[in-house]
Structures are given as C-alpha cells and as structure tokens.
Short mmCIF file of C-alpha atoms in Angstrom, two decimals:
data_model
loop_
_atom_site.label_atom_id
_atom_site.label_comp_id
_atom_site.label_asym_id
_atom_site.label_seq_id
_atom_site.Cartn_x
_atom_site.Cartn_y
_atom_site.Cartn_z
CA MET T 1310 4.97 38.82 -0.16
CA SER T 1311 8.75 39.23 -0.28
CA ILE T 1312 9.13 36.67 2.53
CA LEU T 1313 8.24 33.97 -0.02
CA ILE T 1314 11.58 34.61 -1.70
CA TYR T 1315 13.21 33.18 1.43
CA LEU T 1316 10.64 30.59 2.49
CA ILE T 1317 10.33 28.68 -0.80
CA PRO T 1318 14.07 27.84 -1.11
CA VAL T 1319 14.25 26.93 2.57
CA ALA T 1320 11.26 24.60 2.18
CA LEU T 1321 12.78 23.00 -0.91
CA PHE T 1322 16.11 22.55 0.86
CA LEU T 1323 14.51 20.89 3.90
CA GLY T 1324 12.43 18.65 1.65
CA GLY T 1325 15.54 17.62 -0.24
CA ILE T 1326 17.38 16.82 2.98
CA SER T 1327 14.43 14.70 4.11
CA LEU T 1328 14.36 12.86 0.79
CA LEU T 1329 18.08 12.14 0.98
CA GLY T 1330 17.69 10.83 4.52
CA PHE T 1331 14.86 8.54 3.47
CA LEU T 1332 16.81 7.22 0.48
CA TRP T 1333 19.84 6.59 2.70
CA ALA T 1334 17.64 4.61 5.12
CA LEU T 1335 16.28 2.51 2.25
CA ARG T 1336 19.73 1.73 0.86
CA SER T 1337 21.25 0.87 4.22
CA GLY T 1338 18.53 -1.69 4.98
CA GLN T 1339 16.66 0.07 7.76
CA TYR T 1340 13.31 -1.18 6.44
CA ASP T 1341 14.30 -4.78 5.62
CA ASP T 1342 12.97 -6.49 8.75
CA LEU T 1343 10.11 -4.53 10.28
CA ASP T 1344 8.73 -7.31 12.50
CA GLY T 1345 11.99 -8.87 13.68
CA ALA T 1346 12.90 -6.37 16.39
CA ALA T 1347 9.34 -6.25 17.70
CA GLU T 1348 9.23 -10.03 18.09
CA ARG T 1349 12.84 -10.44 19.23
CA ILE T 1350 12.27 -8.49 22.42
CA LEU T 1351 9.50 -10.88 23.48
CA LEU T 1352 11.49 -14.08 22.98
CA ASP T 1353 13.97 -15.44 25.51
CA PRO T 1354 17.23 -16.69 24.12
CA GLU T 1355 17.88 -20.37 24.90
CA ASP T 1356 21.38 -19.91 26.33
CA THR T 1357 20.38 -17.55 29.17
CA LYS T 1358 18.01 -19.96 30.93
CA PRO T 1359 19.28 -21.36 34.23
CA LYS T 1360 20.38 -25.00 34.11
CA SER T 1361 18.53 -27.32 36.47
#
C-alpha cells in the first residue's frame, strides 16, 4: 500500500506532461488541416510534369 505514495504523484506528473503537450499542439496549429497532408501526397504538382 505504501507504493501508492510514489505511484499517484508519478501518474499525475505524466498526465500533466501529456496535457501540456496536447495544449502546445493545439496552440501551434498541428490540428488545423487534418485532410490537407493526406490529399497532398496523392496530387502531382503542375510544375514537375515533363514538357512535351
């Protein structure tokens, strides 16, 4: 039972670090365009096509 004295603060610390990381990702715009990168890889840019 005395191990809970160590495990509860460690769990709260790790949860806090995870929350800070998530909030940082929200503020820096990581979730702004969820579909753009998935569609961008499938499209060919116009300027890289060979000229005929």
